Short mmCIF file of C-alpha atoms in Angstrom, two decimals:
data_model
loop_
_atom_site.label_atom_id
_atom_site.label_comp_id
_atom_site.label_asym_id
_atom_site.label_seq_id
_atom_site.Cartn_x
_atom_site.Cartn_y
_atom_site.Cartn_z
CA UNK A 1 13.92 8.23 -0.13
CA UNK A 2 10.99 10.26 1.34
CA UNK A 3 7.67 10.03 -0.10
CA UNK A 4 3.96 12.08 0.72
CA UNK A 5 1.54 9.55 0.05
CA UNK A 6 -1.93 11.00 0.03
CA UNK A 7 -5.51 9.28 -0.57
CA UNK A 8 -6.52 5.92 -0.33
CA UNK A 9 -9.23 6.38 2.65
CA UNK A 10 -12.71 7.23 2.76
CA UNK A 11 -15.86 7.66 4.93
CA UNK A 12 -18.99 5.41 4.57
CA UNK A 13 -22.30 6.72 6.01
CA UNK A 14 -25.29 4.59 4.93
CA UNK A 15 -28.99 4.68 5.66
CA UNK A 16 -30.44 1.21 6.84
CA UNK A 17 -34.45 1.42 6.10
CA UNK A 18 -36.55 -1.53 6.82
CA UNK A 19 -40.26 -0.49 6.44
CA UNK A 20 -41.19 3.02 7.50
CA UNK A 21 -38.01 2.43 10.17
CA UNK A 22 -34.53 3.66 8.85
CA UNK A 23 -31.44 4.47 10.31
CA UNK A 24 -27.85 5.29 9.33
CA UNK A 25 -24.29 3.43 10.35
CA UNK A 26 -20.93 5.39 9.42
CA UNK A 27 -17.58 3.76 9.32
CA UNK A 28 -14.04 5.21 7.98
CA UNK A 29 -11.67 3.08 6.18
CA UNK A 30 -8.11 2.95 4.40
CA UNK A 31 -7.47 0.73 1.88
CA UNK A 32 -3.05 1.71 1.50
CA UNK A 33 -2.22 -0.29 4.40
CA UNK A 34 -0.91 -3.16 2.40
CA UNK A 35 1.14 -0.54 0.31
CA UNK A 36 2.61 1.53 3.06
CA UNK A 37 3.93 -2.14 4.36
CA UNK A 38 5.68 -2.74 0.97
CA UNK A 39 7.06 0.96 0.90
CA UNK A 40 8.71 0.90 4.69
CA UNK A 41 9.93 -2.58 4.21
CA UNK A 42 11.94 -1.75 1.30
CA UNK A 43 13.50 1.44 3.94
CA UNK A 44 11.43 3.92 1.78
CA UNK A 45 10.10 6.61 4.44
CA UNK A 46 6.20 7.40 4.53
CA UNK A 47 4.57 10.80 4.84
CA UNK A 48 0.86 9.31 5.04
CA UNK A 49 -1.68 11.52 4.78
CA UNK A 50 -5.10 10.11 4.44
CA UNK A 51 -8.07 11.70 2.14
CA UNK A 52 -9.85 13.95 5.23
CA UNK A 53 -6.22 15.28 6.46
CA UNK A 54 -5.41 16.66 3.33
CA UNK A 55 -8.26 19.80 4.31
CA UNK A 56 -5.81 20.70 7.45
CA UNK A 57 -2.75 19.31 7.04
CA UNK A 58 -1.40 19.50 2.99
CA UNK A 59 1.71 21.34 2.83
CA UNK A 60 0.77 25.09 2.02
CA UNK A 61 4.68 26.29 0.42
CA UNK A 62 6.67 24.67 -2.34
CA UNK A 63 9.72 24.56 1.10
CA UNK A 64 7.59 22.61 2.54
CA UNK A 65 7.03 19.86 -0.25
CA UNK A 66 10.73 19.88 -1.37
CA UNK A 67 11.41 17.59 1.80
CA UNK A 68 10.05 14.80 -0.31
CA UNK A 69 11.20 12.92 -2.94
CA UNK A 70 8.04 11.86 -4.28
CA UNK A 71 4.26 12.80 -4.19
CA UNK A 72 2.20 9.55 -4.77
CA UNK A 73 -1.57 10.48 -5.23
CA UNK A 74 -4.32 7.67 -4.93
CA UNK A 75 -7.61 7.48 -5.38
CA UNK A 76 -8.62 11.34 -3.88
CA UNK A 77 -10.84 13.79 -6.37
CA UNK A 78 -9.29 17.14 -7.21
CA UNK A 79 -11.72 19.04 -4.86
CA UNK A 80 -10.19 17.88 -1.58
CA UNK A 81 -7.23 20.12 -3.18
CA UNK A 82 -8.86 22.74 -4.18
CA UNK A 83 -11.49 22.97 -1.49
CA UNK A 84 -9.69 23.61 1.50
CA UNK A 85 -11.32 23.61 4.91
CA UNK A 86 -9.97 27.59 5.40
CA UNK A 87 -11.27 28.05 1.60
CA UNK A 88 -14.92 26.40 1.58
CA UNK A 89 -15.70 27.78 5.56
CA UNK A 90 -13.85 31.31 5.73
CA UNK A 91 -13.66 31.99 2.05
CA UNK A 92 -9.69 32.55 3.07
CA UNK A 93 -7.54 32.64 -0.21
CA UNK A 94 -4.77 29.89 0.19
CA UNK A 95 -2.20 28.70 -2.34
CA UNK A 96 -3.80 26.38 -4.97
CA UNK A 97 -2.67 22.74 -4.19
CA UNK A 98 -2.59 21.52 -7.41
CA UNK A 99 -0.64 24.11 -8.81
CA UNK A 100 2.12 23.32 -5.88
CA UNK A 101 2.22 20.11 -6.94
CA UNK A 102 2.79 20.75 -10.56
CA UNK A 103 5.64 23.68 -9.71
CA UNK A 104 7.07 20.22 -7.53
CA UNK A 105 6.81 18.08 -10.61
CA UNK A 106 8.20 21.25 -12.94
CA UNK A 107 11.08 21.48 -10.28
CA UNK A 108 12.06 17.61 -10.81
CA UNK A 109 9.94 16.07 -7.49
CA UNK A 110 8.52 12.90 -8.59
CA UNK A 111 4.77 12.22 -8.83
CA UNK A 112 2.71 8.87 -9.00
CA UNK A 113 -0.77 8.59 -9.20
CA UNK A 114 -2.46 5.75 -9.15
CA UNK A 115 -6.17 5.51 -10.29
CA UNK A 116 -8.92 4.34 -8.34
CA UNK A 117 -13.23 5.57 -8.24
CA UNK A 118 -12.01 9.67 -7.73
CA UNK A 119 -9.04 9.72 -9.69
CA UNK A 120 -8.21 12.25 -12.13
CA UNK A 121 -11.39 14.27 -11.38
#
């Protein structure tokens, strides 16, 4: 089994002020580590594809998501779909993401997603 799992990873940028001084820190974190580990131990192989990559890297033609057996979808808002890096900068039409994903489902692919602060946005 083949799976694309997408989400579970974020950017934290924070402003430190202490009196009229102030700063900011920024750190990036995933939180699917501890899933991914269950998911290759039981010999199921991992497509992961963390929150930023999905702007470059999401797979652009139903071809190219028919290599997996399963999309699993956690904790990622809607927008990083449908607000492509080539659609925000360059105003570039590109296929809608969600809509691949649905044709996947329609087509029998499985889907899982699992809820977390962005989910179903």
């Amino acid at each position: 089994m083949k799976i694309l799992f997408i989400g579970e990873s974020w950017h934290i940028h924070m402003i430190h002020s202490k009196g009229f001084d102030s700063f900011t820190s920024s750190k990036y974190e995933e939180g699917a580590d501890y899933l991914l580990s269950c998911l290759r131990q039981g010999n199921i192989d991992v497509d992961y594809m963390p929150a930023h990559i999905v702007q470059t890297r999401f797979p652009h033609t139903a071809e190219a998501l028919a290599c997996y057996d399963a999309i699993v979808i956690s904790d990622i808002g809607s927008n990083t779909f449908l607000l492509q890096n080539r659609t925000f900068y360059n105003m570039d039409i590109i296929p809608d993401a969600l809509q691949l994903i649905a044709d996947y489902v329609a087509e029998g692919g499985g889907l899982l997603m699992i809820g977390g602060y962005l989910s179903f946005t």
